[in-house]
Amino acid sequence: NAGVTQTPKFQVLKTGQSMTLQCAQDMNHEYMSWYRQDPGMGLRLIHYSVGAGITDQGEVPNGYNVSRSTTEDFPLRLLSAAPSQTSVYFCASSYTADHNQPQHFGDGTRLSIL
Amino acid sequence: GENVEQHPSTLSVQEGDSAVIKCTYSDSASNYFPWYKQELGKGPQLIIDIRSNVGEKKDQRIAVTLNKTAKHFSLHITETQPEDSAVYFCAANRNSGYSTLTFGKGTMLLVSP
C-alpha cells in the first residue's frame, strides 16, 4: 500500500519558470490538501479539495493553482516561480472531508527557486 | 481563524526521562487535536489524536491530555528513547465545515543516550 506519493522529491527552478508538483493517493480518500513547510513556521495550508472537481483556497494560496480531476490525483501548479516559494511541500489526504479525520502525509517535495 | 501556539520550540532530555509538549488553541469550536511526528526528510506521521469528548488518551508510552476550558492540550512521552528524537507538531481543526488543520510551529525533541 503506497499511501500518499509525491513527485519529484527535489527540484530546483529559476525565477519565472513553471512546474507541477504531483500528488497521488491509493486509499480512495475524498479529501486532499497541500501544505508548505518553512523553518519556524510549521505547516501552512495552500489549497485543499473535498472531492473530485471541488477545490478551495487555504491560508496561503497566492501563486499556486490546483485541480482535482480524479479522486487519486491532486497536482499543485506554480505558474511563475518566485524565490519566496522556496519551501518543502507536503500533500496530505484523509478518508472524508469531515472534521476530526486523521490526515496522511506524503514525504514531501523540496523545492528551491533561484 | 484558529491559532495554535506550541511550546517549547526545542526540548532536550536524557534517555528514560519524560517529555512534555504543550499547545494552546484559540477557537473554542475546535474539536479534534492530532499530534504528528516528523523525522528528518520525511513527512509528518500521525502518532496520536484526541477528540473533544475525552480528556485523555494513551497509547503505550504516549499520552495526550485535553483541557477544553483552558483551550490547551499536551503530549506526554514517557521512558523516552533516542528514536523518539524528531520534530513534533500539534494541530487543531478549524470549524469551517471541512477537515482543515491549523498546525503549531513544532518542537524539536532530542533524546540523548
Short mmCIF file of C-alpha atoms in Angstrom, two decimals:
data_model
loop_
_atom_site.label_atom_id
_atom_site.label_comp_id
_atom_site.label_asym_id
_atom_site.label_seq_id
_atom_site.Cartn_x
_atom_site.Cartn_y
_atom_site.Cartn_z
CA ASN A 1 0.00 0.00 0.00
CA ALA A 2 1.78 3.12 -1.23
CA GLY A 3 -0.31 5.71 0.68
CA VAL A 4 0.42 9.27 -0.47
CA THR A 5 3.09 9.55 -3.17
CA GLN A 6 4.72 12.85 -4.10
CA THR A 7 6.96 13.51 -7.07
CA PRO A 8 9.54 14.82 -7.58
CA LYS A 9 11.37 14.61 -4.25
CA PHE A 10 13.69 17.51 -5.13
CA GLN A 11 13.50 20.28 -7.71
CA VAL A 12 15.47 23.43 -8.50
CA LEU A 13 13.83 26.11 -10.62
CA LYS A 14 14.75 29.52 -11.92
CA THR A 15 12.58 32.52 -11.12
CA GLY A 16 9.70 32.73 -13.56
CA GLN A 17 9.65 29.06 -14.50
CA SER A 18 6.53 26.99 -14.04
CA MET A 19 6.17 23.45 -12.78
CA THR A 20 3.70 20.96 -11.38
CA LEU A 21 4.16 19.04 -8.16
CA GLN A 22 2.44 15.70 -8.33
CA CYS A 23 0.46 14.01 -5.56
CA ALA A 24 -1.32 10.68 -5.76
CA GLN A 25 -3.05 8.55 -3.14
CA ASP A 26 -4.27 4.99 -3.42
CA MET A 27 -6.53 4.92 -0.37
CA ASN A 28 -9.68 6.20 -2.09
CA HIS A 29 -9.62 9.28 0.14
CA GLU A 30 -12.07 12.06 -0.59
CA TYR A 31 -10.07 14.88 0.95
CA MET A 32 -6.66 16.03 -0.27
CA SER A 33 -4.61 19.08 0.60
CA TRP A 34 -1.32 20.84 0.02
CA TYR A 35 0.83 22.42 2.72
CA ARG A 36 4.11 24.26 2.64
CA GLN A 37 6.62 23.97 5.45
CA ASP A 38 9.10 26.74 6.16
CA PRO A 39 11.64 26.92 9.01
CA GLY A 40 9.96 28.02 12.23
CA MET A 41 6.56 28.34 10.53
CA GLY A 42 5.03 24.91 10.91
CA LEU A 43 2.76 23.73 8.11
CA ARG A 44 0.55 26.19 6.28
CA LEU A 45 -2.38 25.15 4.11
CA ILE A 46 -2.19 26.22 0.46
CA HIS A 47 -5.21 24.60 -1.21
CA TYR A 48 -7.50 21.71 -0.47
CA SER A 49 -10.10 19.54 -2.19
CA VAL A 50 -13.08 17.78 -0.67
CA GLY A 51 -13.65 15.61 -3.73
CA ALA A 52 -13.12 15.32 -7.47
CA GLY A 53 -13.97 18.57 -9.20
CA ILE A 54 -14.01 20.64 -5.98
CA THR A 55 -11.12 22.78 -4.73
CA ASP A 56 -10.78 25.70 -2.36
CA GLN A 57 -8.14 28.06 -1.05
CA GLY A 58 -6.31 27.66 2.21
CA GLU A 59 -4.21 30.09 4.20
CA VAL A 60 -1.51 30.88 1.60
CA PRO A 61 -2.93 30.25 -1.90
CA ASN A 62 -1.30 33.08 -3.88
CA GLY A 63 0.95 31.91 -6.70
CA TYR A 64 -0.44 28.37 -6.73
CA ASN A 65 -3.17 26.61 -8.71
CA VAL A 66 -4.75 23.22 -8.16
CA SER A 67 -7.22 20.94 -9.87
CA ARG A 68 -8.84 17.63 -8.91
CA SER A 69 -9.99 15.71 -11.97
CA THR A 70 -9.76 12.31 -10.27
CA THR A 71 -10.08 11.05 -6.71
CA GLU A 72 -6.48 9.82 -6.75
CA ASP A 73 -4.57 12.86 -8.00
CA PHE A 74 -4.19 16.41 -6.75
CA PRO A 75 -1.42 18.31 -8.58
CA LEU A 76 -0.11 21.68 -7.41
CA ARG A 77 0.99 24.14 -10.08
CA LEU A 78 3.40 27.02 -9.71
CA LEU A 79 2.63 29.36 -12.60
CA SER A 80 5.64 31.68 -12.30
CA ALA A 81 8.06 30.58 -9.59
CA ALA A 82 9.37 33.16 -7.14
CA PRO A 83 12.18 32.82 -4.56
CA SER A 84 9.55 33.19 -1.80
CA GLN A 85 8.13 29.85 -2.92
CA THR A 86 11.31 28.04 -1.90
CA SER A 87 9.95 25.55 0.62
CA VAL A 88 9.13 21.94 1.35
CA TYR A 89 5.70 21.00 0.03
CA PHE A 90 3.58 18.27 1.55
CA CYS A 91 0.46 16.65 0.20
CA ALA A 92 -1.99 15.05 2.61
CA SER A 93 -5.21 13.08 2.37
CA SER A 94 -7.97 11.86 4.62
CA TYR A 95 -10.86 9.46 4.17
CA THR A 96 -13.54 12.12 4.22
CA ALA A 97 -13.74 15.89 4.39
CA ASP A 98 -15.42 15.81 7.78
CA HIS A 99 -13.90 17.28 10.90
CA ASN A 100 -11.66 15.07 13.02
CA GLN A 101 -10.32 12.82 10.30
CA PRO A 102 -6.66 11.79 10.52
CA GLN A 103 -4.58 13.16 7.67
CA HIS A 104 -1.91 11.06 5.95
CA PHE A 105 1.10 12.90 4.56
CA GLY A 106 3.49 12.18 1.72
CA ASP A 107 7.25 12.56 2.17
CA GLY A 108 7.37 15.97 0.53
CA THR A 109 8.89 17.80 -2.41
CA ARG A 110 11.86 20.04 -1.63
CA LEU A 111 11.73 23.00 -3.99
CA SER A 112 14.38 25.68 -4.45
CA ILE A 113 13.77 28.76 -6.59
CA LEU A 114 16.91 30.59 -7.70
CA GLY B 1 -9.43 31.86 12.34
CA GLU B 2 -7.77 29.27 14.51
CA ASN B 3 -4.37 29.99 16.06
CA VAL B 4 -2.23 27.27 17.64
CA GLU B 5 0.73 28.07 19.88
CA GLN B 6 3.25 25.33 20.71
CA HIS B 7 5.95 25.25 23.39
CA PRO B 8 8.80 24.68 23.78
CA SER B 9 10.41 25.04 20.37
CA THR B 10 13.26 22.74 21.42
CA LEU B 11 13.44 20.14 24.16
CA SER B 12 16.43 18.09 25.22
CA VAL B 13 16.04 15.14 27.59
CA GLN B 14 18.07 12.16 28.71
CA GLU B 15 17.04 8.70 27.63
CA GLY B 16 14.45 7.34 30.05
CA ASP B 17 13.16 10.76 31.08
CA SER B 18 9.69 12.05 30.27
CA ALA B 19 8.99 14.79 27.75
CA VAL B 20 6.01 17.14 27.69
CA ILE B 21 5.00 19.42 24.81
CA LYS B 22 2.19 21.91 25.25
CA CYS B 23 -0.18 23.60 22.82
CA THR B 24 -2.90 26.20 23.15
CA TYR B 25 -5.60 26.98 20.63
CA SER B 26 -7.91 29.93 20.13
CA ASP B 27 -11.11 28.59 18.54
CA SER B 28 -13.39 27.17 21.20
CA ALA B 29 -15.28 25.29 18.46
CA SER B 30 -12.25 23.16 17.58
CA ASN B 31 -12.90 19.52 18.47
CA TYR B 32 -10.07 17.45 17.01
CA PHE B 33 -6.43 17.64 18.12
CA PRO B 34 -3.87 15.41 16.40
CA TRP B 35 -0.15 15.13 17.09
CA TYR B 36 2.37 14.42 14.36
CA LYS B 37 5.98 13.23 14.46
CA GLN B 38 8.28 14.27 11.66
CA GLU B 39 11.63 12.59 11.16
CA LEU B 40 14.34 14.13 9.03
CA GLY B 41 13.50 14.02 5.34
CA LYS B 42 10.07 12.52 5.93
CA GLY B 43 6.50 13.74 6.04
CA PRO B 44 4.60 14.15 9.32
CA GLN B 45 3.23 10.91 10.73
CA LEU B 46 0.17 10.85 12.98
CA ILE B 47 1.12 9.41 16.37
CA ILE B 48 -1.96 10.11 18.46
CA ASP B 49 -5.09 12.21 18.34
CA ILE B 50 -7.84 13.23 20.72
CA ARG B 51 -11.37 14.42 20.24
CA SER B 52 -13.11 16.91 22.43
CA ASN B 53 -15.38 14.39 24.10
CA VAL B 54 -12.48 12.90 26.09
CA GLY B 55 -9.88 14.41 28.39
CA GLU B 56 -7.04 11.94 27.99
CA LYS B 57 -5.89 9.23 25.63
CA LYS B 58 -2.95 6.84 25.94
CA ASP B 59 -1.08 4.64 23.51
CA GLN B 60 1.81 2.80 25.14
CA ARG B 61 4.43 5.44 26.05
CA ILE B 62 2.48 8.31 24.51
CA ALA B 63 -0.44 10.16 26.04
CA VAL B 64 -2.35 13.30 25.19
CA THR B 65 -4.41 15.39 27.58
CA LEU B 66 -7.01 17.99 26.66
CA ASN B 67 -8.41 20.83 28.75
CA LYS B 68 -11.23 22.40 26.74
CA THR B 69 -11.97 25.05 29.33
CA ALA B 70 -8.43 26.37 29.20
CA LYS B 71 -8.08 25.54 25.48
CA HIS B 72 -4.85 23.67 25.79
CA PHE B 73 -3.64 20.16 25.10
CA SER B 74 -0.37 18.38 25.80
CA LEU B 75 1.69 15.48 24.53
CA HIS B 76 3.42 13.31 27.12
CA ILE B 77 6.12 10.82 26.17
CA THR B 78 7.39 8.57 28.96
CA GLU B 79 10.58 6.49 29.07
CA THR B 80 12.00 8.39 26.11
CA GLN B 81 14.31 6.61 23.69
CA PRO B 82 16.79 8.01 21.14
CA GLU B 83 14.42 7.02 18.33
CA ASP B 84 11.86 9.46 19.78
CA SER B 85 14.14 12.28 18.57
CA ALA B 86 12.18 14.17 15.92
CA VAL B 87 10.09 17.28 15.38
CA TYR B 88 6.61 17.07 16.88
CA PHE B 89 3.65 19.14 15.69
CA CYS B 90 0.33 19.70 17.37
CA ALA B 91 -2.71 20.74 15.36
CA ALA B 92 -6.32 21.73 15.80
CA ASN B 93 -9.12 21.53 13.30
CA ARG B 94 -10.94 24.62 12.13
CA ASN B 95 -14.63 24.87 12.48
CA SER B 96 -15.00 25.54 8.77
CA GLY B 97 -17.04 22.51 7.86
CA TYR B 98 -14.13 20.75 6.24
CA SER B 99 -11.12 18.90 7.53
CA THR B 100 -8.62 21.76 7.59
CA LEU B 101 -5.97 21.75 10.29
CA THR B 102 -4.00 24.58 11.85
CA PHE B 103 -0.57 23.47 12.99
CA GLY B 104 1.72 24.68 15.75
CA LYS B 105 5.24 25.65 14.76
CA GLY B 106 6.77 22.44 16.04
CA THR B 107 9.00 21.18 18.85
CA MET B 108 12.37 19.62 18.14
CA LEU B 109 12.85 16.83 20.68
CA LEU B 110 16.37 15.49 21.21
CA VAL B 111 16.77 12.39 23.37
CA SER B 112 20.38 11.80 24.42
CA PRO B 113 21.57 8.26 25.23
#
